[in-house]
Tab-separated table of C-alpha atoms in Angstrom:
chain	number	residue	atom	x	y	z
A	1	MET	CA	-9.348	-22.041	-28.475
A	2	ASP	CA	-10.341	-21.513	-24.559
A	3	LYS	CA	-9.744	-18.280	-22.906
A	4	LYS	CA	-6.534	-18.982	-21.182
A	5	SER	CA	-4.931	-20.105	-24.324
A	6	VAL	CA	-5.499	-16.633	-25.767
A	7	MET	CA	-4.996	-14.760	-22.654
A	8	HIS	CA	-1.847	-16.170	-21.561
A	9	LEU	CA	1.907	-16.735	-22.666
A	10	ASP	CA	3.003	-20.033	-24.071
A	11	SER	CA	5.207	-21.888	-21.262
A	12	ARG	CA	7.737	-22.342	-23.912
A	13	LEU	CA	8.370	-18.911	-24.376
A	14	ASN	CA	9.000	-17.800	-20.425
A	15	ASP	CA	12.827	-17.467	-20.579
A	16	GLU	CA	12.233	-15.063	-23.848
A	17	PHE	CA	9.927	-13.242	-22.001
A	18	GLU	CA	11.911	-12.763	-18.992
A	19	ASN	CA	14.663	-11.439	-21.213
A	20	LEU	CA	12.416	-9.006	-22.717
A	21	VAL	CA	11.533	-7.715	-18.907
A	22	LYS	CA	14.931	-7.160	-18.337
A	23	TYR	CA	15.498	-4.876	-21.261
A	24	CYS	CA	12.283	-3.231	-20.526
A	25	MET	CA	13.153	-2.291	-17.067
A	26	ILE	CA	16.824	-1.063	-18.052
A	27	SER	CA	15.554	0.646	-21.052
A	28	GLY	CA	13.040	2.661	-18.598
A	29	GLU	CA	14.523	3.838	-16.306
A	30	ILE	CA	15.554	7.519	-15.757
A	31	ASP	CA	18.017	9.147	-13.296
A	32	PRO	CA	16.078	10.738	-10.919
A	33	SER	CA	18.403	13.397	-10.923
A	34	LEU	CA	17.699	14.741	-14.094
A	35	TYR	CA	14.262	16.081	-13.101
A	36	VAL	CA	15.701	18.438	-10.514
A	37	GLU	CA	18.663	19.311	-13.226
A	38	TYR	CA	15.996	20.539	-15.680
A	39	ASP	CA	12.999	21.652	-13.300
A	40	VAL	CA	10.812	19.046	-14.547
A	41	LYS	CA	7.182	19.293	-12.838
A	42	ARG	CA	6.588	15.417	-12.129
A	43	GLY	CA	2.948	14.832	-11.699
A	44	LEU	CA	2.477	18.674	-13.384
A	45	ARG	CA	3.037	19.744	-9.491
A	46	ASP	CA	5.754	22.387	-8.419
A	47	SER	CA	8.430	21.371	-5.545
A	48	ASN	CA	5.615	22.664	-3.064
A	49	GLY	CA	3.008	20.078	-4.373
A	50	LYS	CA	0.931	22.835	-6.099
A	51	GLY	CA	-0.735	21.966	-9.292
A	52	VAL	CA	0.772	23.639	-12.408
A	53	LEU	CA	-1.612	25.828	-13.804
A	54	THR	CA	-2.519	24.179	-17.453
A	55	GLY	CA	-6.323	25.672	-17.929
A	56	LEU	CA	-9.313	27.976	-16.698
A	57	THR	CA	-12.265	27.016	-15.795
A	58	GLU	CA	-15.903	28.518	-14.361
A	59	ILE	CA	-16.997	25.082	-13.266
A	60	SER	CA	-15.695	24.490	-10.055
A	61	ASP	CA	-13.285	26.163	-7.641
A	62	VAL	CA	-11.247	24.310	-4.710
A	63	VAL	CA	-10.389	26.223	-2.008
A	64	GLY	CA	-7.919	25.186	0.910
A	65	TYR	CA	-6.446	28.374	2.303
A	66	LYS	CA	-7.438	31.950	3.554
A	67	PHE	CA	-5.523	34.933	3.266
A	68	GLU	CA	-4.799	36.918	6.489
A	69	ASN	CA	-2.968	40.268	5.614
A	70	GLY	CA	-1.913	39.176	2.132
A	71	VAL	CA	-0.299	36.017	3.248
A	72	LYS	CA	-1.726	32.637	2.232
A	73	VAL	CA	-2.274	30.351	5.589
A	74	PRO	CA	-4.157	27.368	6.105
A	75	GLY	CA	-7.897	27.539	6.509
A	76	PRO	CA	-11.423	25.545	6.472
A	77	GLY	CA	-11.851	24.321	2.994
A	78	HIS	CA	-14.571	25.247	0.679
A	79	LEU	CA	-15.777	23.805	-2.850
A	80	TYR	CA	-17.796	26.012	-5.012
A	81	TYR	CA	-19.955	24.600	-7.887
A	82	GLN	CA	-20.495	27.313	-10.639
A	83	GLY	CA	-19.623	29.776	-7.931
A	84	TYR	CA	-22.106	28.125	-5.287
A	85	ASN	CA	-20.687	27.047	-2.046
A	86	VAL	CA	-21.196	23.040	-1.779
A	87	ASP	CA	-22.417	23.812	1.826
A	88	ASP	CA	-25.000	25.978	0.908
A	89	LEU	CA	-26.268	23.478	-1.773
A	90	ALA	CA	-25.730	20.753	0.537
A	91	ALA	CA	-28.160	22.214	3.056
A	92	SER	CA	-30.739	23.044	0.544
A	93	PHE	CA	-30.648	19.393	-1.375
A	94	LYS	CA	-31.140	18.069	2.232
A	95	LYS	CA	-34.710	19.262	2.064
A	96	ARG	CA	-35.749	17.517	-0.970
A	97	ARG	CA	-34.914	14.964	-3.293
A	98	TYR	CA	-33.016	14.692	-6.536
A	99	ALA	CA	-29.937	16.507	-5.201
A	100	PHE	CA	-27.655	14.842	-7.622
A	101	GLU	CA	-30.088	16.042	-10.604
A	102	GLY	CA	-29.970	19.525	-9.646
A	103	ALA	CA	-26.236	19.398	-8.783
A	104	THR	CA	-25.828	18.029	-12.405
A	105	TYR	CA	-28.159	20.629	-13.730
A	106	LEU	CA	-25.980	23.330	-12.032
A	107	LEU	CA	-22.999	21.816	-13.426
A	108	LEU	CA	-24.207	21.807	-17.108
A	109	PHE	CA	-25.780	24.873	-17.439
A	110	GLY	CA	-24.063	27.424	-14.657
A	111	GLU	CA	-27.259	28.303	-12.722
A	112	LEU	CA	-29.810	26.387	-10.743
A	113	PRO	CA	-33.057	25.740	-12.460
A	114	ASN	CA	-36.157	27.320	-11.586
A	115	LYS	CA	-39.112	24.787	-11.269
A	116	ASP	CA	-40.148	24.489	-14.771
A	117	GLN	CA	-36.788	23.914	-15.985
A	118	PHE	CA	-36.008	21.347	-13.359
A	119	GLN	CA	-39.094	19.300	-14.246
A	120	SER	CA	-38.366	19.460	-17.631
A	121	PHE	CA	-34.836	18.539	-17.278
A	122	LEU	CA	-35.659	15.404	-14.991
A	123	ASN	CA	-38.517	14.349	-17.521
A	124	ILE	CA	-35.550	14.379	-20.292
A	125	LEU	CA	-33.253	12.276	-18.096
A	126	GLY	CA	-36.287	9.823	-17.180
A	127	SER	CA	-36.623	9.229	-20.902
A	128	LEU	CA	-32.934	8.475	-21.498
A	129	SER	CA	-32.334	6.264	-18.686
A	130	GLU	CA	-33.401	3.026	-20.420
A	131	LEU	CA	-31.199	0.397	-22.117
A	132	SER	CA	-32.414	-2.070	-24.922
A	133	ALA	CA	-32.611	-5.705	-23.834
A	134	GLY	CA	-30.544	-6.299	-26.999
A	135	PHE	CA	-27.847	-4.069	-25.359
A	136	VAL	CA	-28.031	-5.538	-21.951
A	137	ARG	CA	-27.604	-8.999	-23.502
A	138	ASP	CA	-25.136	-8.498	-26.113
A	139	VAL	CA	-22.942	-6.138	-24.098
A	140	ILE	CA	-23.318	-6.152	-20.236
A	141	MET	CA	-24.231	-9.826	-20.012
A	142	LYS	CA	-21.326	-11.175	-21.951
A	143	ALA	CA	-17.825	-11.458	-20.899
A	144	PRO	CA	-18.650	-9.635	-17.071
A	145	SER	CA	-15.525	-8.251	-15.586
A	146	GLU	CA	-14.505	-8.561	-11.998
A	147	ASN	CA	-13.995	-4.979	-12.101
A	148	LEU	CA	-16.635	-3.179	-13.127
A	149	MET	CA	-15.041	-0.345	-13.930
A	150	ASN	CA	-13.783	-2.232	-17.099
A	151	ALA	CA	-17.420	-3.253	-17.563
A	152	LEU	CA	-18.653	0.291	-17.269
A	153	GLN	CA	-15.713	1.340	-20.069
A	154	LYS	CA	-16.785	-1.375	-22.344
A	155	SER	CA	-20.255	-0.674	-22.435
A	156	ILE	CA	-19.769	3.205	-22.701
A	157	LEU	CA	-17.322	2.719	-25.940
A	158	THR	CA	-20.154	0.094	-27.232
A	159	LEU	CA	-22.764	3.171	-27.055
A	160	TYR	CA	-20.704	4.706	-29.881
A	161	SER	CA	-22.368	1.865	-32.122
A	162	TYR	CA	-25.651	2.509	-30.915
A	163	ASP	CA	-25.301	6.320	-31.712
A	164	GLU	CA	-26.596	7.622	-35.045
A	165	ASN	CA	-24.392	10.603	-34.857
A	166	PRO	CA	-21.583	9.493	-32.613
A	167	ASP	CA	-18.691	11.603	-34.017
A	168	ASP	CA	-20.597	15.268	-34.517
A	169	ILE	CA	-19.017	16.818	-31.712
A	170	SER	CA	-21.107	20.302	-32.169
A	171	VAL	CA	-22.148	21.395	-28.531
A	172	PRO	CA	-26.056	20.377	-28.945
A	173	ASN	CA	-24.772	16.865	-29.728
A	174	VAL	CA	-22.437	16.472	-27.147
A	175	LEU	CA	-24.959	17.752	-24.658
A	176	ARG	CA	-27.631	15.033	-25.965
A	177	GLN	CA	-24.571	12.428	-25.843
A	178	SER	CA	-23.996	13.682	-22.214
A	179	LEU	CA	-27.370	13.739	-20.542
A	180	GLN	CA	-27.967	10.158	-22.262
A	181	LEU	CA	-24.697	8.983	-20.351
A	182	ILE	CA	-25.645	10.481	-17.288
A	183	ALA	CA	-28.763	9.021	-17.255
A	184	LYS	CA	-27.652	5.347	-18.451
A	185	MET	CA	-24.613	4.960	-16.063
A	186	PRO	CA	-26.563	3.529	-12.875
A	187	MET	CA	-28.346	1.164	-14.994
A	188	ILE	CA	-24.965	-0.125	-16.760
A	189	THR	CA	-23.226	-0.278	-13.274
A	190	VAL	CA	-25.820	-2.091	-11.526
A	191	TYR	CA	-26.583	-4.667	-14.212
A	192	ALA	CA	-22.953	-5.141	-14.609
A	193	TYR	CA	-22.574	-5.924	-11.023
A	194	HIS	CA	-25.332	-8.489	-11.139
A	195	ALA	CA	-23.877	-9.990	-14.395
A	196	TYR	CA	-20.635	-10.520	-12.495
A	197	ARG	CA	-22.551	-12.036	-9.376
A	198	HIS	CA	-24.480	-14.202	-11.530
A	199	PHE	CA	-21.753	-15.708	-13.960
A	200	LYS	CA	-18.505	-15.863	-11.157
A	201	PHE	CA	-20.834	-16.921	-7.845
A	202	ASP	CA	-24.221	-18.289	-9.393
A	203	ASP	CA	-25.995	-15.503	-7.764
A	204	ASN	CA	-29.749	-15.303	-8.556
A	205	LEU	CA	-29.927	-12.737	-11.637
A	206	VAL	CA	-32.464	-10.071	-10.964
A	207	ILE	CA	-32.779	-7.188	-13.454
A	208	ARG	CA	-35.348	-4.183	-12.716
A	209	SER	CA	-35.773	-1.305	-15.027
A	210	PRO	CA	-35.209	2.160	-13.335
A	211	LYS	CA	-38.637	3.800	-12.244
A	212	PRO	CA	-39.412	7.013	-13.599
A	213	GLU	CA	-40.623	8.517	-10.585
A	214	LEU	CA	-37.442	7.827	-8.705
A	215	SER	CA	-34.332	9.836	-8.360
A	216	ILE	CA	-30.838	8.484	-9.848
A	217	ALA	CA	-29.844	7.864	-6.211
A	218	GLU	CA	-33.228	5.788	-5.258
A	219	ASN	CA	-33.388	3.815	-8.593
A	220	ILE	CA	-29.247	2.747	-7.805
A	221	LEU	CA	-30.999	1.248	-4.586
A	222	GLN	CA	-34.224	-0.248	-5.804
A	223	MET	CA	-32.349	-1.806	-8.639
A	224	LEU	CA	-28.983	-3.155	-6.664
A	225	ARG	CA	-31.199	-4.541	-3.461
A	226	PRO	CA	-32.785	-8.067	-3.902
A	227	ASN	CA	-36.158	-6.757	-2.307
A	228	GLY	CA	-35.829	-3.304	-4.052
A	229	GLU	CA	-36.403	-1.569	-0.698
A	230	PHE	CA	-34.681	1.336	0.843
A	231	THR	CA	-35.528	4.163	3.400
A	232	GLU	CA	-35.280	7.964	3.254
A	233	LEU	CA	-32.320	8.178	4.822
A	234	GLU	CA	-30.568	5.729	2.908
A	235	ALA	CA	-31.617	7.323	-0.437
A	236	LYS	CA	-30.856	10.893	0.914
A	237	THR	CA	-27.408	9.727	2.110
A	238	LEU	CA	-26.639	8.421	-1.135
A	239	ASP	CA	-27.830	11.459	-3.061
A	240	ILE	CA	-25.870	13.726	-1.245
A	241	ALA	CA	-22.734	11.414	-1.629
A	242	LEU	CA	-23.425	11.631	-5.592
A	243	VAL	CA	-23.336	15.436	-5.247
A	244	LEU	CA	-20.067	15.448	-3.241
A	245	HIS	CA	-18.613	13.478	-5.601
A	246	ALA	CA	-19.725	15.043	-8.976
A	247	GLU	CA	-17.200	17.504	-9.434
A	248	HIS	CA	-13.529	18.594	-7.931
A	249	GLY	CA	-11.914	21.204	-10.246
A	250	GLY	CA	-10.311	20.472	-13.831
A	251	GLY	CA	-6.962	19.620	-12.645
A	252	ASN	CA	-7.715	16.181	-10.898
A	253	ASN	CA	-6.650	13.096	-12.893
A	254	SER	CA	-9.809	12.081	-14.608
A	255	THR	CA	-11.227	15.151	-15.220
A	256	PHE	CA	-7.790	16.552	-16.673
A	257	THR	CA	-7.974	13.439	-18.958
A	258	ASN	CA	-11.132	14.258	-20.155
A	259	HIS	CA	-9.654	17.882	-21.096
A	260	VAL	CA	-6.724	16.351	-22.776
A	261	VAL	CA	-8.810	13.735	-24.932
A	262	THR	CA	-11.636	16.327	-25.845
A	263	SER	CA	-8.920	18.822	-26.997
A	264	SER	CA	-8.183	16.265	-29.659
A	265	GLY	CA	-11.495	16.650	-31.323
A	266	THR	CA	-12.498	12.810	-30.602
A	267	ASP	CA	-15.989	11.794	-29.926
A	268	THR	CA	-17.735	11.848	-26.416
A	269	TYR	CA	-17.806	7.973	-25.697
A	270	SER	CA	-14.173	7.776	-26.277
A	271	ALA	CA	-13.558	10.887	-23.584
A	272	ILE	CA	-15.697	9.686	-21.251
A	273	SER	CA	-13.911	6.243	-21.376
A	274	ALA	CA	-10.533	7.576	-21.057
A	275	SER	CA	-11.777	9.571	-17.702
A	276	ILE	CA	-13.109	5.834	-16.658
A	277	ALA	CA	-9.790	4.500	-17.121
A	278	SER	CA	-8.134	7.194	-15.264
A	279	LEU	CA	-10.758	6.908	-12.109
A	280	LYS	CA	-10.252	3.244	-12.021
A	281	GLY	CA	-6.583	3.904	-10.785
A	282	PRO	CA	-6.264	3.086	-6.873
A	283	ARG	CA	-4.433	6.471	-6.642
A	284	HIS	CA	-7.459	8.389	-7.651
A	285	GLY	CA	-10.970	6.500	-7.616
A	286	GLY	CA	-10.143	3.681	-5.512
A	287	ALA	CA	-8.850	5.343	-2.380
A	288	ASN	CA	-12.489	4.725	-0.406
A	289	LEU	CA	-11.908	1.008	-0.835
A	290	LYS	CA	-8.157	1.166	0.524
A	291	VAL	CA	-9.476	3.121	3.400
A	292	LEU	CA	-12.168	0.072	4.360
A	293	GLN	CA	-9.062	-2.540	3.972
A	294	MET	CA	-6.908	-0.356	6.096
A	295	PHE	CA	-9.994	-0.619	8.855
A	296	ASP	CA	-10.450	-4.174	8.321
A	297	ASP	CA	-6.777	-4.542	9.362
A	298	ILE	CA	-6.802	-2.096	12.090
A	299	LYS	CA	-10.070	-3.881	13.962
A	300	GLU	CA	-8.255	-7.025	13.447
A	301	HIS	CA	-5.087	-6.014	15.311
A	302	VAL	CA	-6.401	-3.150	17.988
A	303	SER	CA	-8.408	-4.942	20.283
A	304	ASP	CA	-9.707	-1.822	22.183
A	305	TRP	CA	-11.241	0.563	19.747
A	306	GLU	CA	-11.779	3.360	22.486
A	307	ASN	CA	-7.948	2.872	23.321
A	308	ARG	CA	-6.335	5.726	22.017
A	309	THR	CA	-2.846	4.913	23.094
A	310	GLU	CA	-3.458	1.224	21.612
A	311	ILE	CA	-4.762	2.799	18.194
A	312	SER	CA	-1.742	5.493	17.981
A	313	GLU	CA	0.766	2.377	18.625
A	314	TYR	CA	-0.970	0.698	15.334
A	315	LEU	CA	-0.905	3.648	13.559
A	316	THR	CA	2.789	4.335	13.983
A	317	LYS	CA	3.478	0.810	12.872
A	318	ILE	CA	1.583	1.455	9.761
A	319	LEU	CA	3.257	4.783	9.168
A	320	ASP	CA	6.432	3.129	9.627
A	321	LYS	CA	6.002	0.378	6.686
A	322	GLU	CA	5.685	-2.250	9.519
A	323	ALA	CA	1.709	-3.153	9.294
A	324	PHE	CA	-1.235	-3.168	6.769
A	325	ASP	CA	0.446	-3.201	3.558
A	326	HIS	CA	3.912	-1.581	4.157
A	327	SER	CA	3.198	1.527	2.223
A	328	GLY	CA	3.415	4.164	4.989
A	329	LEU	CA	0.280	5.498	4.195
A	330	ILE	CA	-2.930	6.100	6.303
A	331	TYR	CA	-5.809	6.220	3.497
A	332	GLY	CA	-8.273	9.044	3.524
A	333	MET	CA	-6.027	11.391	5.261
A	334	GLY	CA	-4.340	14.317	3.819
A	335	HIS	CA	-5.301	16.326	0.570
A	336	ALA	CA	-3.021	18.152	-2.093
A	337	VAL	CA	-5.349	20.935	-1.798
A	338	TYR	CA	-7.464	20.919	1.516
A	339	THR	CA	-5.552	21.708	5.134
A	340	GLU	CA	-7.784	22.136	7.825
A	341	SER	CA	-10.740	20.536	6.415
A	342	ASP	CA	-12.182	18.708	3.235
A	343	PRO	CA	-15.746	20.269	3.087
A	344	ARG	CA	-16.893	17.000	1.192
A	345	GLU	CA	-15.719	14.794	4.319
A	346	VAL	CA	-17.179	17.382	6.759
A	347	ILE	CA	-20.871	17.039	5.172
A	348	LEU	CA	-20.674	13.274	4.642
A	349	LYS	CA	-19.372	12.521	7.800
A	350	GLU	CA	-22.673	14.434	9.136
A	351	TYR	CA	-24.738	11.813	7.398
A	352	ALA	CA	-22.377	8.778	8.351
A	353	LYS	CA	-23.244	9.738	12.074
A	354	HIS	CA	-27.063	9.577	11.231
A	355	LEU	CA	-26.957	6.242	9.237
A	356	ALA	CA	-24.516	4.616	12.220
A	357	LYS	CA	-27.097	5.439	14.789
A	358	VAL	CA	-29.695	3.667	12.598
A	359	LYS	CA	-27.490	0.885	11.594
A	360	GLY	CA	-26.047	0.078	15.002
A	361	LYS	CA	-22.514	1.055	13.990
A	362	GLU	CA	-21.682	3.896	16.496
A	363	GLU	CA	-18.837	1.938	17.870
A	364	GLU	CA	-17.266	1.521	14.436
A	365	LEU	CA	-17.967	5.328	13.685
A	366	LYS	CA	-16.042	5.996	17.365
A	367	LEU	CA	-13.207	4.338	15.710
A	368	TYR	CA	-13.151	6.185	12.594
A	369	GLU	CA	-13.307	9.359	14.476
A	370	ASN	CA	-10.215	8.379	16.698
A	371	VAL	CA	-8.147	7.248	13.900
A	372	GLU	CA	-8.659	10.444	12.117
A	373	LYS	CA	-7.638	12.604	15.267
A	374	ILE	CA	-4.896	10.506	16.073
A	375	SER	CA	-3.459	9.734	12.792
A	376	ALA	CA	-3.851	13.685	11.749
A	377	ARG	CA	-1.493	14.645	14.850
A	378	LEU	CA	1.063	11.866	13.858
A	379	LEU	CA	1.294	12.386	10.340
A	380	MET	CA	2.294	16.175	11.142
A	381	LYS	CA	4.730	14.862	13.789
A	382	LYS	CA	6.351	11.798	11.747
A	383	ARG	CA	6.440	13.788	8.304
A	384	HIS	CA	7.557	17.069	9.850
A	385	LEU	CA	4.495	18.866	8.312
A	386	PHE	CA	3.785	22.809	8.970
A	387	LYS	CA	0.282	22.570	7.627
A	388	PRO	CA	-2.479	20.789	9.091
A	389	VAL	CA	-3.790	17.314	7.812
A	390	CYS	CA	-7.435	16.549	7.448
A	391	ALA	CA	-9.426	13.669	6.585
A	392	ASN	CA	-10.742	13.830	2.666
A	393	VAL	CA	-13.837	12.857	1.447
A	394	ASP	CA	-12.730	9.001	0.798
A	395	TYR	CA	-12.298	8.832	4.690
A	396	TYR	CA	-16.021	8.191	5.269
A	397	SER	CA	-17.321	7.327	2.008
A	398	GLY	CA	-16.548	3.570	1.803
A	399	PHE	CA	-18.017	3.123	5.549
A	400	VAL	CA	-21.301	4.896	4.495
A	401	TYR	CA	-21.270	2.688	1.238
A	402	THR	CA	-20.960	-0.382	3.628
A	403	MET	CA	-23.867	0.967	5.820
A	404	LEU	CA	-26.172	1.481	2.694
A	405	ASP	CA	-25.276	-2.540	1.774
A	406	ILE	CA	-23.670	-1.532	-1.410
A	407	PRO	CA	-21.069	-3.795	-2.481
A	408	ARG	CA	-17.157	-3.130	-2.375
A	409	GLU	CA	-17.275	-3.902	-5.990
A	410	MET	CA	-19.414	-0.818	-6.740
A	411	PHE	CA	-17.266	1.645	-4.764
A	412	THR	CA	-15.444	3.021	-7.623
A	413	PRO	CA	-18.518	2.952	-10.134
A	414	ILE	CA	-20.566	4.922	-7.545
A	415	PHE	CA	-17.847	7.619	-8.086
A	416	ALA	CA	-17.823	7.368	-11.709
A	417	ILE	CA	-21.884	7.602	-11.584
A	418	ALA	CA	-21.330	11.112	-9.815
A	419	ARG	CA	-18.047	12.099	-11.324
A	420	ILE	CA	-19.557	12.145	-14.927
A	421	SER	CA	-21.407	15.136	-14.392
A	422	GLY	CA	-18.342	16.973	-13.934
A	423	TRP	CA	-16.702	15.383	-16.944
A	424	CYS	CA	-19.498	16.531	-19.291
A	425	ALA	CA	-19.367	19.665	-17.782
A	426	HIS	CA	-15.589	19.839	-18.511
A	427	ARG	CA	-16.066	18.528	-21.841
A	428	LEU	CA	-18.602	21.288	-22.949
A	429	GLU	CA	-16.496	23.909	-21.620
A	430	GLU	CA	-13.617	22.927	-23.503
A	431	LEU	CA	-15.556	22.502	-26.812
A	432	VAL	CA	-17.148	25.947	-26.233
A	433	SER	CA	-13.911	27.380	-25.419
A	434	ARG	CA	-12.315	26.106	-28.560
A	435	GLY	CA	-8.947	25.547	-26.786
A	436	LYS	CA	-5.706	23.895	-28.627
A	437	ILE	CA	-4.727	20.509	-28.625
A	438	ILE	CA	-3.390	19.958	-25.021
A	439	ARG	CA	0.782	18.930	-25.802
A	440	PRO	CA	3.143	19.488	-22.837
A	441	ALA	CA	6.553	18.900	-23.358
A	442	TYR	CA	8.971	16.213	-22.757
A	443	LYS	CA	12.663	16.402	-22.909
A	444	PHE	CA	14.674	13.429	-24.503
A	445	VAL	CA	17.451	12.711	-22.018
A	446	GLY	CA	18.574	9.832	-23.735
A	447	LYS	CA	21.649	9.077	-26.370
A	448	HIS	CA	21.634	9.419	-29.992
A	449	LYS	CA	22.894	6.352	-31.519
A	450	THR	CA	24.443	5.192	-34.825
A	451	PHE	CA	22.462	2.439	-36.495
A	452	VAL	CA	24.133	-0.979	-37.196
A	453	GLU	CA	22.836	-3.665	-39.227
A	454	PRO	CA	21.523	-6.876	-37.500
A	455	GLU	CA	24.890	-8.707	-39.056
A	456	GLY	CA	27.087	-6.418	-36.818
A	457	ARG	CA	24.993	-6.330	-33.505
A	458	GLU	CA	26.028	-8.161	-30.492
């Protein structure tokens, strides 16, 4: 039986299926006014868009406001990893290799390592990075997926079968599993991409092993590229990008998913797989790809990239749902917490400038900067907003990845490679804190009905 016959509905049943669709749509719709009547915090947010407090964490702090005379007002954004300002971490990491590994150590253990501790940590990660030939052949190379997030999820779940003690959720065992997953994620991702390209487009299949003397960022580039070569600036840019995506509070969708699943007492592979499923969603991890697609559209319709009037007119059409994807959104602009600035965007933009100069992309960078400034003003005016609107980290990350010759299929998986450090840190925190199973309430607003035997139903 071929794949199509297994996965697709028999054409003879189309009419019956359409009836089921109608019933599903009718039964699933809830009166929007009921959410107001019962004061339901949709999306776990209050009426002002602020997240409902559901937990406590020491891992990271996301700050988008400042206080003046006891009043909360918009201010520059700040992000803290285990109490350390990411601005300071990025400035320090700029001078040395293994930035992402350093951030990972900090997130997992709460403090920055000394020289001996860090070398020991690198040795452990290096020893855990390899995948067996059997796993690569039997799991990654078989039934490759166009969406690499699904390939990642499949591989992570299958690693359960390769673990001699997969269901032990003691802290030592979960730490071991976490370090293995952090070390193996880059290989799984790059190999899944190569497999997809080979079987889908008949590209040459080149599989390189990670080199123990290279950082995770360096290994991603050398395993991904046909010639295995990269520059110091390219590796440093990717390294910092991984740091900036590694963690962002316990309330973001994929991390909260990890807390929810972990609280049930399930295994590490299931918890991380659930987070990957969340991150795959375009409302979460796929935003930088939407930014890039939006700029493809802008470049097609705006003839003069330095003409602010022309740019403003086209952005207005996007906001009025007359252009691009008709969503009315300018992707990469705005954030649930940050107001005046997203610290991750500020840092990544500096690296984007350096790369653009080397790669001959300064004209395109200028377009990004013009759209950023103009859209911030337009959004406040057309949406009648009282707080500033800033670009978020997704705004420049896709542009940066493109300059690094990272294919679009890998944008969200790169995010996952970085964020798994935060997921693992939160999973360990949830286990150490021994919290209750997370179970928010849903109110029943349907009607109780009298059961009727099949013979009496209309």
